[in-house]
Coordinates of N, CA and C in Angstrom, one line a residue:
V23 N -8.6 -4.1 25.8 CA -9.3 -5.2 26.3 C -10.1 -4.2 27.5
A24 N -11.4 -4.3 27.8 CA -12.2 -3.8 28.6 C -12.5 -4.8 29.6
N25 N -12.0 -4.8 31.0 CA -12.3 -5.7 32.0 C -13.7 -5.4 32.6
K26 N -13.9 -6.1 33.4 CA -15.3 -6.2 34.3 C -16.7 -6.4 33.3
A27 N -16.3 -7.2 32.1 CA -17.3 -7.3 31.6 C -18.7 -7.8 32.1
D28 N -18.3 -8.7 33.2 CA -19.8 -9.4 33.6 C -20.4 -8.4 34.5
R29 N -20.1 -7.1 34.4 CA -21.0 -6.2 35.1 C -22.1 -5.5 34.1
L30 N -21.7 -5.5 32.6 CA -22.4 -4.9 31.7 C -23.3 -5.9 30.8
D31 N -24.3 -5.2 30.5 CA -25.1 -5.9 29.6 C -24.6 -5.7 28.0
A32 N -25.4 -6.3 27.2 CA -24.8 -6.2 25.8 C -24.9 -4.6 25.2
A33 N -26.1 -4.2 25.8 CA -26.2 -2.5 25.2 C -25.4 -1.6 25.9
A34 N -24.8 -2.1 26.9 CA -23.8 -1.1 27.7 C -22.3 -1.3 27.0
R35 N -22.2 -2.6 26.8 CA -20.7 -2.9 26.0 C -20.6 -2.2 24.5
R36 N -21.6 -2.2 24.0 CA -22.0 -1.6 22.5 C -21.5 0.0 23.2
A37 N -22.3 0.5 23.9 CA -22.3 2.0 24.3 C -21.1 2.5 24.6
F38 N -20.1 1.3 25.5 CA -18.8 1.5 25.7 C -17.9 1.4 24.6
S39 N -18.1 0.9 23.7 CA -17.3 0.3 22.3 C -17.5 1.5 21.5
D40 N -18.5 2.0 21.5 CA -18.7 3.4 20.9 C -18.1 4.4 21.6
S41 N -18.2 5.0 22.6 CA -17.5 5.8 23.2 C -16.0 5.7 23.1
V42 N -15.3 4.4 23.2 CA -13.9 4.5 22.7 C -13.6 4.9 21.6
R43 N -14.3 4.3 20.5 CA -14.1 4.8 19.2 C -14.3 6.3 18.8
E44 N -15.2 6.9 19.6 CA -15.3 8.5 19.4 C -14.1 9.2 20.0
R45 N -13.6 8.6 21.1 CA -12.8 9.3 22.0 C -11.2 9.0 21.3
M46 N -11.0 7.9 20.6 CA -9.8 7.7 20.0 C -9.8 7.2 18.7
P47 N -10.6 8.1 17.9 CA -10.6 7.6 16.4 C -9.4 7.0 15.6
W48 N -7.8 7.2 16.0 CA -6.7 6.9 15.4 C -6.5 5.2 15.8
L49 N -7.5 4.8 16.4 CA -7.4 3.4 16.8 C -8.4 2.5 16.1
D50 N -8.6 3.1 15.3 CA -9.9 2.1 14.6 C -9.5 0.8 14.2
Y51 N -8.4 0.5 13.9 CA -7.7 -0.5 13.1 C -7.6 -1.7 14.5
A52 N -7.8 -1.2 15.6 CA -7.6 -2.0 17.1 C -9.0 -2.4 17.5
P53 N -9.5 -3.7 17.5 CA -10.8 -4.1 18.0 C -10.9 -3.8 19.7
V54 N -12.2 -3.2 20.0 CA -12.6 -3.1 21.5 C -13.0 -4.6 22.1
L55 N -12.3 -5.3 22.9 CA -12.8 -6.4 23.4 C -13.0 -6.2 25.0
H56 N -14.3 -7.1 25.3 CA -14.5 -7.2 26.9 C -14.3 -8.4 27.4
A57 N -13.9 -8.4 28.7 CA -13.3 -9.6 29.1 C -13.9 -9.4 30.6
S58 N -13.5 -10.6 31.5 CA -14.2 -10.7 32.8 C -13.1 -11.8 33.2
A59 N -12.6 -11.1 34.6 CA -11.3 -11.9 35.1 C -12.2 -12.8 35.7
L60 N -13.2 -12.5 36.5 CA -14.0 -13.3 37.3 C -14.7 -14.5 36.7
T61 N -15.4 -14.3 35.6 CA -15.8 -15.4 34.8 C -15.1 -16.1 33.6
G62 N -13.8 -15.4 33.5 CA -13.0 -16.0 32.3 C -13.6 -15.5 30.7
A63 N -14.9 -14.8 30.7 CA -15.5 -14.5 29.5 C -14.7 -13.6 28.9
G64 N -14.6 -13.9 27.4 CA -13.9 -12.9 26.5 C -12.4 -13.2 26.7
V65 N -11.8 -14.0 27.5 CA -10.1 -14.1 27.5 C -9.7 -14.8 26.2
D66 N -10.4 -15.7 25.8 CA -9.8 -16.7 24.8 C -9.9 -15.8 23.4
E67 N -11.2 -15.0 23.5 CA -11.2 -13.9 22.2 C -9.7 -13.0 22.3
A68 N -9.8 -12.5 23.4 CA -8.4 -11.7 23.6 C -7.1 -12.3 23.1
L69 N -7.0 -13.6 23.6 CA -5.6 -14.7 23.1 C -5.6 -14.6 21.6
D70 N -6.8 -14.9 21.0 CA -7.1 -15.1 19.4 C -6.4 -14.0 18.7
T71 N -7.3 -12.8 19.3 CA -6.7 -11.6 18.7 C -5.5 -11.1 19.0
A72 N -4.4 -11.3 19.9 CA -3.2 -11.3 20.2 C -2.5 -11.9 19.3
A73 N -2.9 -13.5 19.1 CA -2.1 -14.3 18.2 C -2.3 -13.9 16.7
S74 N -3.5 -13.5 16.4 CA -3.7 -12.9 15.1 C -2.8 -11.7 14.7
A75 N -2.7 -10.8 15.8 CA -1.9 -9.6 15.7 C -0.6 -9.8 15.6
L76 N -0.2 -10.8 16.3 CA 1.4 -11.4 16.0 C 1.8 -11.9 14.3
A77 N 0.7 -12.9 14.0 CA 0.8 -13.4 12.6 C 1.0 -11.9 11.8
W78 N -0.1 -11.0 11.9 CA 0.1 -9.9 10.6 C 1.1 -8.9 10.9
R79 N 2.1 -9.0 12.3 CA 3.1 -8.2 12.4 C 4.3 -8.9 11.6
R80 N 4.0 -10.1 11.6 CA 5.2 -10.7 10.9 C 5.1 -11.1 9.3
T81 N 3.8 -10.4 8.8 CA 3.5 -10.7 7.3 C 4.3 -9.9 6.6
K82 N 5.1 -10.4 5.3 CA 5.4 -9.5 4.3 C 4.6 -9.5 3.2
V83 N 4.2 -8.2 2.9 CA 3.4 -7.9 1.4 C 4.4 -8.0 0.1
P84 N 4.0 -8.9 -0.6 CA 5.1 -8.6 -1.7 C 4.8 -7.3 -2.7
K85 N 6.1 -6.9 -3.0 CA 6.2 -5.7 -3.6 C 5.4 -5.6 -5.1
R86 N 5.6 -6.7 -6.0 CA 4.9 -6.6 -7.1 C 3.2 -6.4 -6.7
R87 N 2.8 -7.0 -5.9 CA 1.3 -7.2 -5.7 C 0.9 -5.4 -4.8
L88 N 1.8 -5.0 -4.1 CA 1.6 -3.9 -3.5 C 1.5 -2.8 -4.5
N89 N 2.4 -2.9 -5.6 CA 2.6 -1.8 -6.5 C 1.6 -2.0 -7.6
E90 N 0.8 -3.2 -7.8 CA 0.0 -3.3 -8.6 C -1.4 -2.5 -7.8
L91 N -1.8 -2.7 -6.3 CA -2.9 -2.3 -5.9 C -2.8 -0.7 -6.0
F92 N -1.7 0.0 -5.6 CA -1.6 1.5 -5.6 C -1.6 2.1 -7.0
A93 N -1.2 1.1 -7.8 CA -1.3 1.8 -9.5 C -2.8 2.0 -9.9
R94 N -3.6 0.8 -9.2 CA -5.0 0.9 -10.0 C -5.7 2.1 -8.9
A95 N -5.2 1.9 -7.6 CA -5.9 3.0 -6.6 C -5.9 4.5 -7.1
Q96 N -4.6 4.8 -8.0 CA -4.5 6.2 -8.4 C -4.9 6.3 -9.8
L97 N -5.7 5.5 -10.4 CA -6.5 5.4 -11.4 C -7.7 6.0 -10.8
L98 N -8.2 5.5 -9.9 CA -9.6 5.8 -9.2 C -9.8 7.0 -8.7
R99 N -8.5 7.2 -7.8 CA -8.5 8.6 -7.1 C -6.8 9.0 -7.0
P100 N -6.9 9.7 -8.1 CA -5.5 10.9 -8.5 C -5.0 11.3 -6.9
L101 N -3.9 11.4 -6.9 CA -3.2 12.2 -5.6 C -3.4 13.6 -6.0
P102 N -3.5 14.6 -5.1 CA -3.6 16.4 -5.0 C -2.6 16.5 -6.3
V103 N -2.8 17.8 -6.5 CA -1.7 18.8 -7.3 C -1.1 19.5 -6.3
V104 N 0.1 19.5 -6.0 CA 1.1 20.6 -5.4 C 2.3 21.2 -6.0
R105 N 1.9 22.3 -5.9 CA 2.8 23.5 -6.7 C 2.8 23.2 -8.3
G106 N 1.9 23.0 -8.9 CA 1.6 22.9 -10.2 C 1.7 21.7 -10.6
A107 N 2.1 20.7 -9.9 CA 2.3 19.2 -10.3 C 1.5 18.2 -9.7
R108 N 1.3 17.3 -10.0 CA 0.2 16.2 -9.6 C 1.2 15.0 -8.9
L109 N 1.1 15.1 -7.7 CA 1.8 13.9 -6.9 C 1.4 12.5 -7.7
K110 N 2.4 11.8 -7.5 CA 2.3 10.4 -7.8 C 3.3 9.5 -7.3
M111 N 2.6 8.3 -6.9 CA 3.4 7.4 -6.1 C 4.1 6.3 -7.3
Q112 N 5.6 6.5 -7.2 CA 6.4 5.9 -8.4 C 6.6 4.4 -8.0
Y113 N 6.8 4.0 -6.7 CA 6.7 2.5 -6.4 C 6.7 2.4 -4.8
A114 N 6.4 1.4 -4.4 CA 6.2 1.5 -3.0 C 6.5 -0.1 -2.7
T115 N 7.1 -0.1 -1.2 CA 7.6 -1.2 -0.8 C 7.6 -1.4 0.7
Q116 N 7.8 -2.6 1.4 CA 7.5 -2.9 3.0 C 9.4 -3.2 3.3
H117 N 9.4 -2.3 4.0 CA 10.8 -2.3 4.6 C 10.8 -3.0 6.0
A118 N 10.0 -2.9 6.9 CA 10.1 -3.9 8.2 C 8.9 -4.4 8.5
T119 N 8.8 -5.7 9.0 CA 7.6 -6.3 9.3 C 7.3 -6.5 11.1
E120 N 8.2 -6.6 11.7 CA 7.9 -6.7 13.2 C 6.9 -5.2 13.7
S121 N 7.5 -4.1 13.0 CA 6.8 -3.1 12.9 C 6.5 -2.8 11.5
P122 N 5.2 -3.3 11.1 CA 5.2 -3.1 9.4 C 5.4 -1.4 9.1
T123 N 6.3 -1.4 8.3 CA 6.8 -0.2 7.7 C 6.6 0.0 6.3
F124 N 5.9 0.8 5.6 CA 5.7 0.7 4.2 C 6.4 2.0 3.6
V125 N 7.2 1.9 2.6 CA 7.7 3.4 2.2 C 7.2 3.5 0.8
F126 N 6.9 4.8 0.5 CA 6.4 5.2 -0.6 C 7.2 6.2 -1.3
R127 N 7.8 5.8 -2.6 CA 8.5 6.9 -3.2 C 7.7 7.8 -4.2
M128 N 7.6 9.1 -3.8 CA 7.1 10.0 -4.6 C 8.1 10.6 -5.8
N129 N 7.0 11.2 -6.7 CA 7.7 12.1 -7.5 C 8.4 13.2 -7.4
R130 N 7.8 14.0 -6.0 CA 8.4 14.8 -5.7 C 8.3 15.2 -4.1
Q131 N 9.1 16.0 -3.5 CA 8.7 16.5 -2.1 C 7.5 17.1 -1.7
A132 N 6.7 16.6 -0.8 CA 5.5 17.6 -0.6 C 5.0 16.8 1.1
E133 N 4.5 17.9 1.5 CA 3.8 17.5 2.8 C 2.4 16.7 2.8
M134 N 2.3 15.5 2.8 CA 1.1 14.6 2.6 C -0.2 15.3 3.7
H135 N -1.1 15.5 2.9 CA -2.3 15.7 4.0 C -2.8 14.5 4.7
P136 N -3.2 14.9 5.9 CA -3.8 13.7 6.6 C -4.9 12.8 6.1
S137 N -5.7 13.7 5.1 CA -6.5 12.6 4.3 C -6.0 11.8 3.2
V138 N -4.7 12.1 2.8 CA -4.2 11.3 1.9 C -3.7 10.3 2.4
V139 N -2.8 10.2 3.7 CA -2.3 9.3 4.5 C -3.4 8.5 5.0
R140 N -4.6 8.8 5.2 CA -5.7 7.9 6.0 C -6.1 6.8 4.6
W141 N -6.1 7.8 3.4 CA -6.7 6.9 2.3 C -5.6 6.0 1.9
V142 N -4.3 6.2 2.1 CA -3.3 5.1 1.7 C -3.4 4.1 2.9
E143 N -3.7 4.3 4.0 CA -3.8 3.1 5.0 C -4.9 2.5 4.7
R144 N -6.1 3.1 4.4 CA -7.4 2.4 4.1 C -7.4 1.4 3.0
T145 N -6.6 1.5 2.0 CA -6.3 1.1 0.6 C -5.7 0.0 1.2
L146 N -4.7 0.1 1.7 CA -3.6 -1.0 2.1 C -4.3 -2.1 2.9
R147 N -5.3 -1.5 4.0 CA -5.9 -2.5 5.0 C -7.0 -3.3 4.0
S148 N -7.4 -2.5 3.2 CA -8.6 -3.2 2.4 C -8.1 -4.8 1.8
H149 N -6.9 -4.8 1.6 CA -6.2 -6.1 1.0 C -5.6 -6.9 1.9
W150 N -4.9 -6.3 2.8 CA -4.3 -6.8 3.9 C -4.7 -6.2 5.0
P151 N -5.7 -6.8 6.2 CA -6.2 -6.2 7.2 C -5.0 -5.6 8.3
F152 N -4.1 -6.2 8.5 CA -3.3 -6.2 9.7 C -3.9 -6.0 10.9
D153 N -4.9 -6.8 11.3 CA -5.4 -6.7 12.7 C -4.8 -6.5 13.7
A154 N -5.5 -5.3 14.4 CA -5.0 -4.9 15.8 C -3.4 -4.7 15.6
T155 N -2.9 -4.1 14.3 CA -1.5 -3.8 14.1 C -1.5 -2.4 13.7
P156 N -0.6 -1.5 14.2 CA -0.5 -0.4 13.8 C 0.4 -0.4 12.4
L157 N 0.3 0.7 11.6 CA 1.1 0.8 10.2 C 2.0 2.2 10.2
R158 N 3.2 1.6 9.6 CA 3.8 3.2 9.8 C 4.2 3.3 8.3
L159 N 3.7 4.5 7.7 CA 3.8 5.1 6.5 C 4.7 5.9 6.0
V160 N 5.8 5.8 5.3 CA 6.7 6.8 5.1 C 6.7 7.3 3.4
F161 N 6.8 8.5 3.4 CA 6.7 9.5 2.0 C 7.9 9.9 1.5
K162 N 8.7 9.2 0.7 CA 10.1 9.8 0.4 C 9.9 10.6 -1.2
A163 N 10.8 11.3 -1.6 CA 11.1 11.6 -2.8 C 12.5 12.1 -3.0
D164 N 13.1 12.0 -4.2 CA 14.4 12.2 -4.3 C 14.3 13.8 -4.6
P165 N 15.7 14.5 -3.9 CA 15.9 16.1 -4.1 C 15.6 16.1 -5.8
P166 N 15.4 17.4 -6.1 CA 15.4 17.9 -7.3 C 17.0 17.4 -8.2
R167 N 17.9 17.8 -7.6 CA 19.3 17.6 -8.1 C 19.1 16.2 -8.5
R168 N 19.2 15.4 -7.5 CA 19.1 13.6 -7.9 C 18.0 13.3 -9.1
R169 N 16.8 13.8 -9.0 CA 16.2 13.7 -10.1 C 16.7 13.9 -11.4
R170 N 17.3 15.2 -11.5 CA 17.9 15.3 -12.8 C 18.8 14.3 -13.1
R171 N 19.8 14.1 -12.2 CA 20.8 12.9 -12.4 C 20.0 11.8 -13.1
N172 N 19.2 11.1 -12.6 CA 18.4 10.0 -12.8 C 18.0 10.1 -14.0
A173 N 17.4 11.1 -14.6 CA 17.0 11.8 -15.9 C 17.9 11.7 -16.9
L174 N 19.2 12.1 -16.6 CA 20.4 12.2 -17.5 C 20.8 10.7 -17.7
A175 N 20.7 9.9 -16.8 CA 21.2 8.7 -16.4 C 20.5 7.8 -17.6
R176 N 18.9 8.1 -17.6 CA 18.1 7.1 -18.1 C 18.5 8.0 -19.4
A177 N 18.9 9.0 -20.0 CA 19.1 9.4 -21.5 C 20.4 9.1 -21.6
E178 N 21.4 8.6 -21.2 CA 22.8 7.9 -21.1 C 22.4 6.5 -21.7
G179 N 21.0 5.9 -21.5 CA 21.1 4.6 -21.7 C 21.1 3.4 -20.2
A180 N 20.7 3.8 -19.4 CA 20.5 3.2 -18.0 C 19.1 2.6 -18.0
S181 N 19.3 1.6 -18.0 CA 17.8 0.8 -18.1 C 16.8 0.9 -16.8
S182 N 17.6 1.0 -15.4 CA 16.8 1.1 -13.8 C 16.1 2.3 -13.9
R183 N 15.3 2.6 -13.4 CA 14.6 3.6 -12.9 C 15.2 4.7 -12.0
F184 N 15.9 4.0 -11.0 CA 16.8 4.9 -9.9 C 18.0 4.2 -10.1
V185 N 18.7 4.9 -10.3 CA 20.4 4.6 -10.7 C 21.3 5.5 -10.0
K186 N 22.3 4.8 -9.4 CA 23.5 5.6 -8.6 C 24.7 5.9 -9.7
M187 N 24.7 7.1 -10.1 CA 26.0 7.6 -11.1 C 27.1 8.2 -10.4
P188 N 28.3 7.8 -10.6 CA 29.5 8.2 -9.9 C 29.4 9.8 -10.3
K189 N 30.1 10.1 -9.1 CA 30.1 12.0 -9.3 C 31.0 12.5 -10.3
K190 N 32.0 11.4 -10.8 CA 32.8 12.3 -12.0 C 31.8 12.2 -13.3
K191 N 31.2 11.0 -13.7 CA 30.3 11.2 -14.6 C 29.1 12.0 -14.2
W192 N 28.8 12.4 -13.1 CA 27.5 13.3 -13.4 C 28.2 14.7 -13.3
R193 N 29.4 15.1 -13.0 CA 30.0 16.4 -13.3 C 30.3 16.3 -14.8
E194 N 30.4 15.3 -15.8 CA 30.8 15.5 -16.9 C 29.6 15.7 -17.6
L195 N 28.3 15.0 -17.0 CA 26.8 15.4 -17.9 C 26.6 17.0 -17.9
Q196 N 27.1 17.4 -16.9 CA 26.7 19.0 -16.2 C 27.4 19.8 -17.4
K197 N 28.5 19.6 -17.8 CA 29.1 20.4 -18.9 C 28.4 20.5 -19.9
P198 N 28.5 21.6 -20.5 CA 27.9 21.8 -22.6 C 28.5 20.6 -23.1
F199 N 27.9 20.4 -24.2 CA 27.8 19.1 -24.7 C 29.5 19.2 -25.5
W200 N 29.7 20.4 -26.0 CA 31.1 20.4 -26.7 C 32.3 20.2 -25.7
Q201 N 32.1 20.5 -24.8 CA 33.4 20.1 -23.5 C 33.5 18.7 -23.0
R202 N 32.5 17.8 -23.3 CA 32.2 16.5 -22.5 C 33.5 15.8 -23.1
E203 N 33.8 14.9 -22.7 CA 35.2 13.9 -22.9 C 34.8 13.4 -24.1
K204 N 33.4 12.8 -23.8 CA 33.2 11.7 -25.3 C 33.1 12.6 -26.3
F205 N 32.3 13.7 -26.5 CA 32.3 14.7 -27.5 C 33.7 14.9 -28.2
V206 N 34.6 15.4 -27.1 CA 35.7 15.8 -27.6 C 36.4 14.6 -28.4
A207 N 36.4 13.4 -27.6 CA 36.9 12.4 -28.3 C 36.6 11.7 -29.8
Q208 N 35.3 12.1 -29.7 CA 34.7 12.0 -31.0 C 35.2 12.9 -32.2
V209 N 35.5 13.8 -31.8 CA 35.8 14.9 -32.7 C 37.0 14.8 -33.1
R210 N 38.2 14.3 -32.2 CA 39.5 14.1 -32.5 C 39.5 12.7 -33.1
E211 N 38.5 11.6 -33.2 CA 38.7 10.6 -33.8 C 38.6 11.0 -35.4
R212 N 37.3 11.8 -35.4 CA 36.7 12.2 -36.7 C 38.1 13.0 -37.5
N213 N 38.6 13.7 -36.5 CA 39.5 14.9 -37.5 C 40.9 13.7 -37.7
R214 N 41.4 12.6 -37.3 CA 42.2 11.9 -37.3 C 41.9 10.8 -38.6
E215 N 40.5 10.4 -38.9 CA 40.0 9.9 -39.9 C 40.2 10.7 -41.0
R216 N 40.1 11.8 -41.4 CA 40.0 12.9 -42.2 C 41.6 13.1 -42.7
R217 N 42.4 13.2 -41.6 CA 43.8 13.1 -42.0 C 44.2 12.0 -42.7
R218 N 44.0 10.9 -42.2 CA 44.3 9.5 -42.8 C 43.7 9.3 -44.2
A219 N 42.6 9.8 -44.6 CA 41.9 9.6 -45.5 C 42.7 10.6 -46.6
S220 N 43.0 11.9 -46.2 CA 43.8 12.9 -47.0 C 45.2 12.3 -47.5
Q221 N 45.8 11.7 -46.6 CA 47.0 11.3 -46.8 C 47.0 10.0 -47.6
E222 N 46.0 9.0 -47.5 CA 45.6 8.1 -48.3 C 45.5 8.6 -49.9
A223 N 44.9 9.6 -50.0 CA 44.2 10.1 -51.3 C 45.3 10.7 -51.9
R224 N 46.3 11.5 -51.0 CA 47.4 12.1 -51.6 C 48.8 11.1 -52.3
R225 N 48.9 9.9 -51.5 CA 49.6 8.7 -51.8 C 49.2 8.3 -53.0
A226 N 47.8 8.2 -53.1 CA 47.3 7.5 -54.2 C 47.5 8.5 -55.5
A227 N 47.3 9.7 -55.5 CA 47.3 10.4 -56.7 C 48.7 10.5 -56.8
A228 N 49.9 10.3 -56.1 CA 51.2 10.6 -56.2 C 51.6 9.6 -57.1
A229 N 51.2 8.3 -57.0 CA 51.6 6.8 -57.4 C 51.0 6.9 -58.6
A230 N 49.8 7.8 -59.0 CA 49.5 7.8 -60.3 C 50.1 8.7 -61.3
G231 N 50.8 9.4 -60.6 CA 51.6 10.6 -61.2 C 51.0 11.7 -61.5
G232 N 51.8 12.9 -61.4 CA 51.2 14.3 -61.7 C 51.3 14.9 -60.5
L233 N 51.3 14.6 -59.3 CA 50.8 15.1 -57.9 C 52.2 14.9 -56.9
P234 N 52.5 16.1 -56.2 CA 53.7 15.7 -55.2 C 52.9 15.0 -53.9
A235 N 53.7 14.3 -53.5 CA 53.5 13.1 -52.4 C 53.2 14.0 -51.0
S236 N 53.9 15.0 -50.9 CA 53.6 15.8 -49.9 C 53.6 17.4 -49.8
G237 N 53.6 17.9 -48.7 CA 53.8 19.2 -48.6 C 52.5 20.0 -48.8
R238 N 52.2 21.4 -48.7 CA 51.0 22.3 -48.6 C 50.3 21.9 -49.9
I239 N 51.1 22.3 -51.0 CA 50.7 22.3 -52.5 C 50.0 20.6 -52.8
G240 N 50.8 19.5 -52.3 CA 50.2 18.5 -52.6 C 49.0 18.0 -51.9
S241 N 48.8 18.5 -50.6 CA 47.7 18.2 -49.7 C 46.4 19.2 -50.6
A242 N 46.6 20.1 -50.9 CA 45.5 21.2 -51.4 C 45.2 20.0 -53.0
L243 N 46.0 20.0 -53.9 CA 46.0 18.9 -55.0 C 45.2 17.8 -54.7
A244 N 45.7 17.0 -53.5 CA 45.3 15.8 -53.4 C 43.6 16.1 -53.0
A245 N 43.2 17.0 -51.9 CA 42.2 17.3 -51.4 C 40.9 17.8 -52.6
R246 N 41.6 18.4 -53.7 CA 41.0 18.5 -55.0 C 40.4 17.6 -55.8
H247 N 41.5 16.9 -56.0 CA 41.4 15.6 -56.7 C 40.4 14.5 -56.3
V248 N 40.3 14.5 -54.7 CA 39.3 13.6 -53.8 C 37.8 14.2 -54.4
R249 N 37.8 15.4 -54.0 CA 36.4 16.0 -54.4 C 35.8 15.7 -55.6
G250 N 36.9 15.9 -56.7 CA 36.6 15.8 -58.0 C 36.0 14.6 -58.4

């Protein structure tokens, strides 16, 4: 709010506003208001702007609409390529309202260029102006080890995109498949089924006559009988 507006005409006020914009471009979200304590001009406008800023500070953006907005925005303006892979926003959410904070989950860790940050803020304000309210943008990404853990969890049948896996199961998935407990249990169960089938075939052949019910010779003859 610029005071002593009664001493300036309309052209001088516009020049003053342009000078403020030029010197402080990072405050482009904040309007430049002119007021006069002597005449009271512009005071009501300043109070209305403060009330509007308070309302926007308490605004909660729906997560679904926020993600739909940036899904369309990335189709029109894809994010840059970093170390051979294109950056992508996997999802976005608003964490705090009193100091509006938006967290964007990225597909990989990278230092966001200021132009990208400005584009994200402009895209956000194009739908929710947040008049006279600063925004805090946070870009996060899972470390490579956790991304691999999530991929393995999805391969195991997990339905969620981002899952929390117990460390014991994570260590188990790191082993070669022939050393995993699940695979070992399947092999043991298959061997038990084969032994059970062999014993049943040997008893059936012994009951039919001509074959011994037990022993190495009986097992070989029973196996030959089953194959035949």
